[in-house]
Tab-separated table of N, CA, C and O in Angstrom:
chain	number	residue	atom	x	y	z
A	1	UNK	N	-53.223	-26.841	-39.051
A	1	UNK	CA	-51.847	-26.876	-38.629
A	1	UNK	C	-51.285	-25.457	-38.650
A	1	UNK	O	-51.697	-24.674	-39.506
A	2	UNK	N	-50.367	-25.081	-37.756
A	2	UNK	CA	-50.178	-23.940	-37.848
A	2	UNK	C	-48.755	-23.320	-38.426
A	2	UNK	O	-48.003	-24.281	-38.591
A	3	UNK	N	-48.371	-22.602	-38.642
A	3	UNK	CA	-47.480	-22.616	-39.366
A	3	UNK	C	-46.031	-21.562	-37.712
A	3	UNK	O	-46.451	-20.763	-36.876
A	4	UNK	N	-44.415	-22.054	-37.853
A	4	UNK	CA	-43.824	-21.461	-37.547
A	4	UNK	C	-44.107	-19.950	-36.858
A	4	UNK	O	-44.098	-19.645	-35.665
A	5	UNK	N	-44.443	-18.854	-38.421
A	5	UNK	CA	-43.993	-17.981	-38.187
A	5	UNK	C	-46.005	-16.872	-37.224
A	5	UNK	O	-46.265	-15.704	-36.934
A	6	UNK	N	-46.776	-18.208	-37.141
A	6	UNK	CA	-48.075	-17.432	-36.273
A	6	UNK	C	-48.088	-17.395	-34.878
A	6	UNK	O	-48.991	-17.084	-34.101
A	7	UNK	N	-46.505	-17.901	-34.614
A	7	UNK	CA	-46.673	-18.226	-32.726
A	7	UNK	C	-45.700	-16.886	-32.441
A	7	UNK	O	-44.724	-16.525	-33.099
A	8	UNK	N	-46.055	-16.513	-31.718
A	8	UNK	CA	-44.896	-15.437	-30.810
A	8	UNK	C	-43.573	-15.805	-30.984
A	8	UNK	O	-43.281	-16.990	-30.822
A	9	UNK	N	-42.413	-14.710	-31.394
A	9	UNK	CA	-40.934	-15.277	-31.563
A	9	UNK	C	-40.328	-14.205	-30.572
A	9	UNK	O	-40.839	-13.108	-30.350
A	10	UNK	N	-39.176	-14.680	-30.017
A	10	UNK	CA	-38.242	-13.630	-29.391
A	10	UNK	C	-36.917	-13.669	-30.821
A	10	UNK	O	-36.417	-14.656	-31.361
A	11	UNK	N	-36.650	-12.056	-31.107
A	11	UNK	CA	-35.585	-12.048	-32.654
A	11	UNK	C	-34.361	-11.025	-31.615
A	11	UNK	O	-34.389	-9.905	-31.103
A	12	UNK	N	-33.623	-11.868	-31.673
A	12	UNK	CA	-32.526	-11.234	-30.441
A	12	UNK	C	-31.654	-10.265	-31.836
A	12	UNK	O	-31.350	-10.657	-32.963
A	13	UNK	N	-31.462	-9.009	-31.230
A	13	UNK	CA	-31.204	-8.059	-32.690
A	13	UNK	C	-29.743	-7.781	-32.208
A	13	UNK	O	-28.843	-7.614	-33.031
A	14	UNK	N	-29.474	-7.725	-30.558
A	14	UNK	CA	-27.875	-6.902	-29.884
A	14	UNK	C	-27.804	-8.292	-29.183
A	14	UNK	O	-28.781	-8.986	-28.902
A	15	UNK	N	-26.720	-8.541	-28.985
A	15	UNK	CA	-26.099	-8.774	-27.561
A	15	UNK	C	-25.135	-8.496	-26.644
A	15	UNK	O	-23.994	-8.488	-27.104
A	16	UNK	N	-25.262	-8.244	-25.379
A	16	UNK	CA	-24.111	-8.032	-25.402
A	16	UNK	C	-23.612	-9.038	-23.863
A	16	UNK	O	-24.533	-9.584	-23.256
A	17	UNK	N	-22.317	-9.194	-23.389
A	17	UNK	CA	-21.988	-9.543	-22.251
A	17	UNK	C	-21.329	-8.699	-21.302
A	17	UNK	O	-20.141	-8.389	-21.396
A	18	UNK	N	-21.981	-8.384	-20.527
A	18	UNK	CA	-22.158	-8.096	-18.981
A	18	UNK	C	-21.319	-8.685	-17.803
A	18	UNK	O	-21.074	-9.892	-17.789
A	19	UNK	N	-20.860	-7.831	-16.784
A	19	UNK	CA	-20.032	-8.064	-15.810
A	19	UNK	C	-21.108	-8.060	-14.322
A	19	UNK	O	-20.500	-8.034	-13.252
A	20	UNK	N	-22.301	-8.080	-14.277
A	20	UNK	CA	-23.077	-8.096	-13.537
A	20	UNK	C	-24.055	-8.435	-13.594
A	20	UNK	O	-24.476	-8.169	-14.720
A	21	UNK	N	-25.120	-9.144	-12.743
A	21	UNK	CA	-26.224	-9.698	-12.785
A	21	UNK	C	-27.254	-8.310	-13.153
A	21	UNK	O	-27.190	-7.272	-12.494
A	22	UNK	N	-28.125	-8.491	-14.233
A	22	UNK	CA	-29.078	-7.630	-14.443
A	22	UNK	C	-30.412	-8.732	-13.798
A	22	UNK	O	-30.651	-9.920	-14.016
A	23	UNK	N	-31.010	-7.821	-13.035
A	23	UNK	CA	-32.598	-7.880	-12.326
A	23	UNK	C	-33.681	-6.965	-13.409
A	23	UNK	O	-34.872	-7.258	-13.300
A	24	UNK	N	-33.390	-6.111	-14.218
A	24	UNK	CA	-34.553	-5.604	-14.797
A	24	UNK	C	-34.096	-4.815	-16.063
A	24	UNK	O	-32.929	-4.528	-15.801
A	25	UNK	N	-34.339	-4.399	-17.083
A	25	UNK	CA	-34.182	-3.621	-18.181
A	25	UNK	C	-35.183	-2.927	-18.366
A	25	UNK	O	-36.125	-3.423	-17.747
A	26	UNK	N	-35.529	-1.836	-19.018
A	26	UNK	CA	-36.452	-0.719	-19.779
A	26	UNK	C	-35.988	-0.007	-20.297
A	26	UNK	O	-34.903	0.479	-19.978
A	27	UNK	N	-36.681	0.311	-21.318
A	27	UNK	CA	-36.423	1.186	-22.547
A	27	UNK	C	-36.987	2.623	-21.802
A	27	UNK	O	-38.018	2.786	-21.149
A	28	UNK	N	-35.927	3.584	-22.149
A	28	UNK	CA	-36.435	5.085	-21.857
A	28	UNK	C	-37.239	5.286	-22.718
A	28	UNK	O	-37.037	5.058	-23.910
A	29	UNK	N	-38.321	5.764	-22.217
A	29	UNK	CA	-39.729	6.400	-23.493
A	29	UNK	C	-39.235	7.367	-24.298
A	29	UNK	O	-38.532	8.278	-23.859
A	30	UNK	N	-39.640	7.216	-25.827
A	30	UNK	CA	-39.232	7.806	-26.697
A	30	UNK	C	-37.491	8.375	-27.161
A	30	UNK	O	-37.003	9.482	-27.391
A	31	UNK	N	-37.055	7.236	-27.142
A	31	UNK	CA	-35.664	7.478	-27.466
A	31	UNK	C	-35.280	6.173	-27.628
A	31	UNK	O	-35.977	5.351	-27.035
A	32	UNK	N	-33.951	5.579	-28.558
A	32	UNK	CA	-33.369	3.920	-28.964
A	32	UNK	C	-32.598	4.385	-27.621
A	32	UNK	O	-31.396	4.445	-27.877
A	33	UNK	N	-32.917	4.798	-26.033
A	33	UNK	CA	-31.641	4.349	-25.192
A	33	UNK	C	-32.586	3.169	-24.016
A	33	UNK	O	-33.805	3.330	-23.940
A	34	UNK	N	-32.000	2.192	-23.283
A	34	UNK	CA	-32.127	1.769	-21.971
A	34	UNK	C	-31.415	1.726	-21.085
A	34	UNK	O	-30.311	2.265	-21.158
A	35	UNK	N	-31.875	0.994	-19.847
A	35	UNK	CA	-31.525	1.148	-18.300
A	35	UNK	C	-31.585	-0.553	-18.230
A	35	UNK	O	-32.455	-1.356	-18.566
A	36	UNK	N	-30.102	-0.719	-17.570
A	36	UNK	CA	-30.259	-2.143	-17.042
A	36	UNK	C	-29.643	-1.548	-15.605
A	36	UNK	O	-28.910	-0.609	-15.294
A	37	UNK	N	-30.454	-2.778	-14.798
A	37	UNK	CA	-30.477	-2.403	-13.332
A	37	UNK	C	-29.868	-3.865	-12.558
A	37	UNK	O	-30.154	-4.916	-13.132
A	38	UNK	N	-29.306	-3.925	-11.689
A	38	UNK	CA	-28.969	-5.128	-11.564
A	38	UNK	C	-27.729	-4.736	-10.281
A	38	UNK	O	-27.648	-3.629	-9.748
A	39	UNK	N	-26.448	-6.432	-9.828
A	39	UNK	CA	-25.613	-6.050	-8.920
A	39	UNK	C	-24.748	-6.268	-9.285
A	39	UNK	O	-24.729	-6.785	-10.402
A	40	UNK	N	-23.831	-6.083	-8.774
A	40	UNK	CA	-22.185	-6.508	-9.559
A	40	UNK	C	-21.407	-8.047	-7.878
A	40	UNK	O	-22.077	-8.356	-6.893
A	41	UNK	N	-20.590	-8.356	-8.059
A	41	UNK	CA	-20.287	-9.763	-7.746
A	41	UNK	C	-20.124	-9.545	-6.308
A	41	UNK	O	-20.546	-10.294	-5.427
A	42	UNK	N	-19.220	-8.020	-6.082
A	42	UNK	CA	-19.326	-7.303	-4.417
A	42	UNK	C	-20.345	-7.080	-3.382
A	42	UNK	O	-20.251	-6.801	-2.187
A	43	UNK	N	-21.546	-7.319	-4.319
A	43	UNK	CA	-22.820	-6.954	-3.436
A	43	UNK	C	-23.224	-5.635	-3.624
A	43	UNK	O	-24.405	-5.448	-3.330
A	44	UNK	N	-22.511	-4.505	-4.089
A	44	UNK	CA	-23.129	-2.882	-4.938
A	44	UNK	C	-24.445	-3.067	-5.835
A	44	UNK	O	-24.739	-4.178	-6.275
A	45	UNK	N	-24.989	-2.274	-6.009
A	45	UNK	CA	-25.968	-2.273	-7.265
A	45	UNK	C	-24.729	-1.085	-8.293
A	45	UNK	O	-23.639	-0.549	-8.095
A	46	UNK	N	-25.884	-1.174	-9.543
A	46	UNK	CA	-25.469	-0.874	-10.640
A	46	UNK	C	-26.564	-0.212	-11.482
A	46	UNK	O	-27.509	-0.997	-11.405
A	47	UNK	N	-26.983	0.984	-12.361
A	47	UNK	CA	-27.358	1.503	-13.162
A	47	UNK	C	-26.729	1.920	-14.569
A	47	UNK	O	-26.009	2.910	-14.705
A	48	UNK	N	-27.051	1.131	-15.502
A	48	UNK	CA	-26.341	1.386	-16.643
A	48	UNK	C	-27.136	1.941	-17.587
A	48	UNK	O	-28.332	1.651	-17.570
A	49	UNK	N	-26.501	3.045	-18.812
A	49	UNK	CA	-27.478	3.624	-19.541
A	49	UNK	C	-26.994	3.222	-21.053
A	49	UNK	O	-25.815	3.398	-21.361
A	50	UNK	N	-27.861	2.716	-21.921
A	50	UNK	CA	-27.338	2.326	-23.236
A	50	UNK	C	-27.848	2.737	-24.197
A	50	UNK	O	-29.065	2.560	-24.254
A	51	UNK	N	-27.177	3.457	-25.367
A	51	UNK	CA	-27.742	3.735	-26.667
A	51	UNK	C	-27.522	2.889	-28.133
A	51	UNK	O	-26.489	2.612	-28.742
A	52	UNK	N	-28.690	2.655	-28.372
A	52	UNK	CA	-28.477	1.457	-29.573
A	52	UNK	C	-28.352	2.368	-31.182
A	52	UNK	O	-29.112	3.081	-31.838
A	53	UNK	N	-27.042	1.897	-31.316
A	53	UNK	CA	-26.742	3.082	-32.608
A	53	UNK	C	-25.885	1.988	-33.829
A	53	UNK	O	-24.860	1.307	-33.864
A	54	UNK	N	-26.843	2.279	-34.583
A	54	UNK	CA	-26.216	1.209	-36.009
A	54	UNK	C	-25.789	-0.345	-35.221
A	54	UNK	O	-24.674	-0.834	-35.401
A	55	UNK	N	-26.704	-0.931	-34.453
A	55	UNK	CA	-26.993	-2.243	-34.520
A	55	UNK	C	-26.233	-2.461	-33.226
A	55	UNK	O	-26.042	-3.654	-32.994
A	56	UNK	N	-25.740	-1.601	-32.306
A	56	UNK	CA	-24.184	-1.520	-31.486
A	56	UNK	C	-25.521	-1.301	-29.942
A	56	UNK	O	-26.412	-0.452	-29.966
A	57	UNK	N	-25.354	-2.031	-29.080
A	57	UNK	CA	-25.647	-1.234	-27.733
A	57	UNK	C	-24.385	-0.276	-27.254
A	57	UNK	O	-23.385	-0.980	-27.113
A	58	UNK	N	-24.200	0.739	-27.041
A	58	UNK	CA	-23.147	1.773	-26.470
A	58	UNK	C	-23.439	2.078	-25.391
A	58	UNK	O	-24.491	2.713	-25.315
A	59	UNK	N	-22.651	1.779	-24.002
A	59	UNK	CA	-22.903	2.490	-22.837
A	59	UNK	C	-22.690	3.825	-22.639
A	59	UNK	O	-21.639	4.342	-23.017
A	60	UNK	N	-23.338	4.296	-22.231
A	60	UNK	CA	-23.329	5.961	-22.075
A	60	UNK	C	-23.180	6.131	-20.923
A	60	UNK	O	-22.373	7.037	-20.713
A	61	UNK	N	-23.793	5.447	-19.568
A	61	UNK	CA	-23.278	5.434	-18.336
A	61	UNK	C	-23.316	4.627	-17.501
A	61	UNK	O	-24.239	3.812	-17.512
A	62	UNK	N	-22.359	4.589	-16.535
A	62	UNK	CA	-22.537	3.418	-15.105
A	62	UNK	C	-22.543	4.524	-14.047
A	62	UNK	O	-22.018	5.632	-13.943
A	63	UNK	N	-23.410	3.712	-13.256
A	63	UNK	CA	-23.568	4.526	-11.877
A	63	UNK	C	-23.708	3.410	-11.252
A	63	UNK	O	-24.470	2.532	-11.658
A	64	UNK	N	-22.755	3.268	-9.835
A	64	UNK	CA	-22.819	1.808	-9.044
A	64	UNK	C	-23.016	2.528	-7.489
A	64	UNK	O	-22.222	3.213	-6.844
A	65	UNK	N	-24.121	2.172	-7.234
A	65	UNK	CA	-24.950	2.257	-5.823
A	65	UNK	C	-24.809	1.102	-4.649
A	65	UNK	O	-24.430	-0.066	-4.733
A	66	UNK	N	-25.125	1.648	-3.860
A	66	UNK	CA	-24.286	1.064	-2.289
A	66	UNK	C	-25.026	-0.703	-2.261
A	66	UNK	O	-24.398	-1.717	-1.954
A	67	UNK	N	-26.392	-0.640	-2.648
A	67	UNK	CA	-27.393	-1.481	-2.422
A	67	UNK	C	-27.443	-2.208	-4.003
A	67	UNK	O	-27.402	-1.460	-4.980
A	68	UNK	N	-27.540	-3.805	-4.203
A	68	UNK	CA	-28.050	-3.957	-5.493
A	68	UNK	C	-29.796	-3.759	-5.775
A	68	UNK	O	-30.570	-4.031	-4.857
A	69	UNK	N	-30.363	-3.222	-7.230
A	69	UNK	CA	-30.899	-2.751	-7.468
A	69	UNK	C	-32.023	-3.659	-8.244
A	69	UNK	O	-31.819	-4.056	-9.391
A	70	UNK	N	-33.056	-3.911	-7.624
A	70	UNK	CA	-33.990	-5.263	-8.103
A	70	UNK	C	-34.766	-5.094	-9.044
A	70	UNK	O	-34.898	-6.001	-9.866
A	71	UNK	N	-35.501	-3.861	-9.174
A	71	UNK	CA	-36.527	-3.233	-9.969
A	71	UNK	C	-36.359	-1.814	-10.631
A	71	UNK	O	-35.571	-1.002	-10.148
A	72	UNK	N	-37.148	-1.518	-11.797
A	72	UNK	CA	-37.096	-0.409	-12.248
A	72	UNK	C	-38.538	0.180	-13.146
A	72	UNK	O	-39.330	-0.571	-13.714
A	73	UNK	N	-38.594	1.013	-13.124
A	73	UNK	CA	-40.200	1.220	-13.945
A	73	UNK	C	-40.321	2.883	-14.069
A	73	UNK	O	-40.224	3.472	-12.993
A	74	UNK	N	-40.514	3.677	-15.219
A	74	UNK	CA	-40.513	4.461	-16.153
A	74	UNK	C	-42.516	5.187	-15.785
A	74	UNK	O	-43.064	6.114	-16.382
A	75	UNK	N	-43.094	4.333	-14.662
A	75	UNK	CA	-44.817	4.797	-14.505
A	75	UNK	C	-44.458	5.659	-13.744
A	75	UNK	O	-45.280	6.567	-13.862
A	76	UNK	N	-43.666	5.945	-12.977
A	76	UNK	CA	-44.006	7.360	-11.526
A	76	UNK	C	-43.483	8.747	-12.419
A	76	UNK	O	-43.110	9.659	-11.681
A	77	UNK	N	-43.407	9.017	-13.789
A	77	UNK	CA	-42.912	9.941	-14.341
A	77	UNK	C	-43.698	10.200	-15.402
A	77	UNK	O	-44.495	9.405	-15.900
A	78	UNK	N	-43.476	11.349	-15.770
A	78	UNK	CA	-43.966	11.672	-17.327
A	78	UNK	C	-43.338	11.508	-18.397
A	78	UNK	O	-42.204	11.069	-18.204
A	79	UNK	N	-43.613	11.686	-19.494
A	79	UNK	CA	-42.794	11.414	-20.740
A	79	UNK	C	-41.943	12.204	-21.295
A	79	UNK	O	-41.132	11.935	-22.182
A	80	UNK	N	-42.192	13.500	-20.597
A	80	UNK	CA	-41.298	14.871	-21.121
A	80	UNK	C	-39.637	14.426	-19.532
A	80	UNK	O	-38.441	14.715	-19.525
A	81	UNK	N	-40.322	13.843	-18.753
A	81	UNK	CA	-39.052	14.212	-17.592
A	81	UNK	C	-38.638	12.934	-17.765
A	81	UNK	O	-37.434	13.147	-17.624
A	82	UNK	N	-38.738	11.395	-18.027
A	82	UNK	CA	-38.618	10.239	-17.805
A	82	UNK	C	-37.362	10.161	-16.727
A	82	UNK	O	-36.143	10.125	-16.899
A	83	UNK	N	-38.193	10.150	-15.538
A	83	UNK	CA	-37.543	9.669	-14.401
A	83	UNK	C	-37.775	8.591	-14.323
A	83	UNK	O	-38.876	8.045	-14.400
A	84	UNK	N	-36.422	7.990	-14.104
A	84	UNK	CA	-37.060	6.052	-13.250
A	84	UNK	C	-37.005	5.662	-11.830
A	84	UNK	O	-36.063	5.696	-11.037
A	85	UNK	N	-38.180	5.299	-11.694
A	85	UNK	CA	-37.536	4.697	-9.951
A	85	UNK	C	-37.195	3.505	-10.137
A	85	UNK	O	-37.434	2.892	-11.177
A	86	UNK	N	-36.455	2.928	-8.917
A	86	UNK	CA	-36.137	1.941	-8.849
A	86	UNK	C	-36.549	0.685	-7.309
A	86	UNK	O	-37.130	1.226	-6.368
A	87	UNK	N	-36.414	0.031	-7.246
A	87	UNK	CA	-36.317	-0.223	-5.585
A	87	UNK	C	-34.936	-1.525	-5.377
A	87	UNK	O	-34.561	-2.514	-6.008
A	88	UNK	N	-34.627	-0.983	-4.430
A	88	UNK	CA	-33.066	-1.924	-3.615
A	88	UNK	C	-33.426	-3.014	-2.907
A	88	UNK	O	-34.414	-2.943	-2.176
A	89	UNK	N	-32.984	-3.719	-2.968
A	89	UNK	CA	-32.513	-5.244	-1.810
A	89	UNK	C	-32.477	-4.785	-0.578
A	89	UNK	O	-32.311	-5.653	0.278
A	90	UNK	N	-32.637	-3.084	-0.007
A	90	UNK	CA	-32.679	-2.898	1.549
A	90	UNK	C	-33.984	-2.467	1.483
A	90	UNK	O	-34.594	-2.432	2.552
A	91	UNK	N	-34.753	-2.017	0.135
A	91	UNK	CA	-36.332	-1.798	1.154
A	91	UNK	C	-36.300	-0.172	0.734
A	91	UNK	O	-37.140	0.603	1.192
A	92	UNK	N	-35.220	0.272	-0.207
A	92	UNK	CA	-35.811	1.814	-0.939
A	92	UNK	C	-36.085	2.013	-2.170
A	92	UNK	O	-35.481	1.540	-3.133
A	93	UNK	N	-37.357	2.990	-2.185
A	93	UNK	CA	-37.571	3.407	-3.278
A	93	UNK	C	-37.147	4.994	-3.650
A	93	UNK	O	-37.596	6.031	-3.161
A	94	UNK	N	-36.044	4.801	-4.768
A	94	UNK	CA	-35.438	5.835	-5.518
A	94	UNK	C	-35.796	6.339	-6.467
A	94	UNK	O	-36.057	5.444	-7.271
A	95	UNK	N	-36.083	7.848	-7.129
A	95	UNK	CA	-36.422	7.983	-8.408
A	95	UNK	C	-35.225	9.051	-8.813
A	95	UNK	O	-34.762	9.779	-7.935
A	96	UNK	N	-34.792	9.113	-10.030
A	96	UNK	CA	-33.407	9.253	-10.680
A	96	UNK	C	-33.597	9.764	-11.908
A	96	UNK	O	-33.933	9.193	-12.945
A	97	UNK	N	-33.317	11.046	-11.666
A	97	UNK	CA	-33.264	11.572	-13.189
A	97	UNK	C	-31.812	10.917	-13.399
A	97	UNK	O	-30.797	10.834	-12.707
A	98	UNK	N	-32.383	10.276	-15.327
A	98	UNK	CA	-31.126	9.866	-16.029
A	98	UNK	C	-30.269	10.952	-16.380
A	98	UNK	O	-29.111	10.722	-16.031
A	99	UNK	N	-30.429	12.090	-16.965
A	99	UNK	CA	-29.329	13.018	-16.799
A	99	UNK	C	-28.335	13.478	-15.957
A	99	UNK	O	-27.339	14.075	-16.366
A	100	UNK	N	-28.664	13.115	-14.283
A	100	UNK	CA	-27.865	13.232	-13.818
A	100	UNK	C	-28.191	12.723	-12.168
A	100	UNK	O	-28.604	13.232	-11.125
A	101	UNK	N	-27.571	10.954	-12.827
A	101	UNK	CA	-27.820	10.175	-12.021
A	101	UNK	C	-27.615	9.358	-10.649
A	101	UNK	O	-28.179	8.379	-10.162
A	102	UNK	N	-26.506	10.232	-10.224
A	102	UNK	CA	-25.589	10.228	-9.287
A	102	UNK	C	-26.525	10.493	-8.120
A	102	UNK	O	-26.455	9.529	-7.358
A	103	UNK	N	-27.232	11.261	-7.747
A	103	UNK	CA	-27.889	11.342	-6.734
A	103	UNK	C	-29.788	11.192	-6.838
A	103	UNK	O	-30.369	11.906	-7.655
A	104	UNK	N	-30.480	10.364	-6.075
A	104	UNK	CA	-32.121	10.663	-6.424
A	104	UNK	C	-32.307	12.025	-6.224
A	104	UNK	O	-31.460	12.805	-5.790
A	105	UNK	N	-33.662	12.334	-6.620
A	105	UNK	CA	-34.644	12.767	-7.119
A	105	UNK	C	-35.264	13.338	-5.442
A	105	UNK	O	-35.240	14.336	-4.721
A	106	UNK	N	-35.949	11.513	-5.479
A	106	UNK	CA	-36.499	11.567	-4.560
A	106	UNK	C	-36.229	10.118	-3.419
A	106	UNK	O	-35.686	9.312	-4.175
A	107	UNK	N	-36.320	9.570	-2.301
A	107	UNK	CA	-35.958	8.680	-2.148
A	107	UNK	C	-36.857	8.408	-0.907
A	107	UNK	O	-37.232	9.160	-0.008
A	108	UNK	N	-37.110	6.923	-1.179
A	108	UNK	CA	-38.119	6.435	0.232
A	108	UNK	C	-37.963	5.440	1.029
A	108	UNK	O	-37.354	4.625	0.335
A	109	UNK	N	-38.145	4.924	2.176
A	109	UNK	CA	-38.307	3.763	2.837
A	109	UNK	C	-39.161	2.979	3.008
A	109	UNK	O	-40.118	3.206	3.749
A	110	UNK	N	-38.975	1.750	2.274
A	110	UNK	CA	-40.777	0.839	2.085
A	110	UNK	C	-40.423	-0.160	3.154
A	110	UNK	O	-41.322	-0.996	3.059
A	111	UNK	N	-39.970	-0.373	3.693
A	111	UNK	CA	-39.662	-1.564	4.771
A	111	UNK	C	-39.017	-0.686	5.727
A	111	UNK	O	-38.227	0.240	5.541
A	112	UNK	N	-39.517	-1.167	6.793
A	112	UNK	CA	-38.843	-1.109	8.308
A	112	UNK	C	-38.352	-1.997	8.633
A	112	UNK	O	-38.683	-3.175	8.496
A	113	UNK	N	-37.322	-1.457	9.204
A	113	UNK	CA	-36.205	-2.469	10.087
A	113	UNK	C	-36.446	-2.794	11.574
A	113	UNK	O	-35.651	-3.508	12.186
């Protein structure tokens, strides 16, 4: 028989509530901050940046983009630059330094119209 505590648990530590649909979260490598990615109710996307400090998620930033924002992933970068790309509901792929996130990096078109 097995006991409770040998099966996989989810231990919810923050919560918080949100004004927009989140599509993806990740943790920035090597640091307590993340990225929730997601749209807000207008049809915009949204990039939010959060630092978890004494038990608190703290937003540190919003950045709200023309397109909502489906995906996100921390692999097309290194660990010293942690850029994230992302990809949109129109078919681009963006990569975004978090320091200063207002404009990509780099930006692509994966779908034709």
């Amino acid at each position: 028989m097995s006991s409770p505590l040998s099966k996989p648990q989810i231990i919810a530590h923050i919560q918080k509530s949100l004004n927009f649909t989140v599509f993806d979260t990740k943790w920035i490598p090597s640091s307590a901050k993340f990225v929730c990615v997601g749209n807000f109710p207008r049809g915009t996307g949204v990039l939010q940046i959060y630092e978890v400090q004494q038990g608190e998620a703290l937003l540190i930033r919003e950045v709200e983009k023309p397109k909502p924002i489906k995906c996100a992933t921390f692999g097309a970068s290194s660990l010293q630059q942690r850029h994230i790309a992302t990809g949109d509901f129109d078919g681009n792929l963006n990569i975004w330094n978090l320091e200063v996130p207002d404009v990509p990096c780099t930006a692509s078109r994966l779908i034709k119209k």
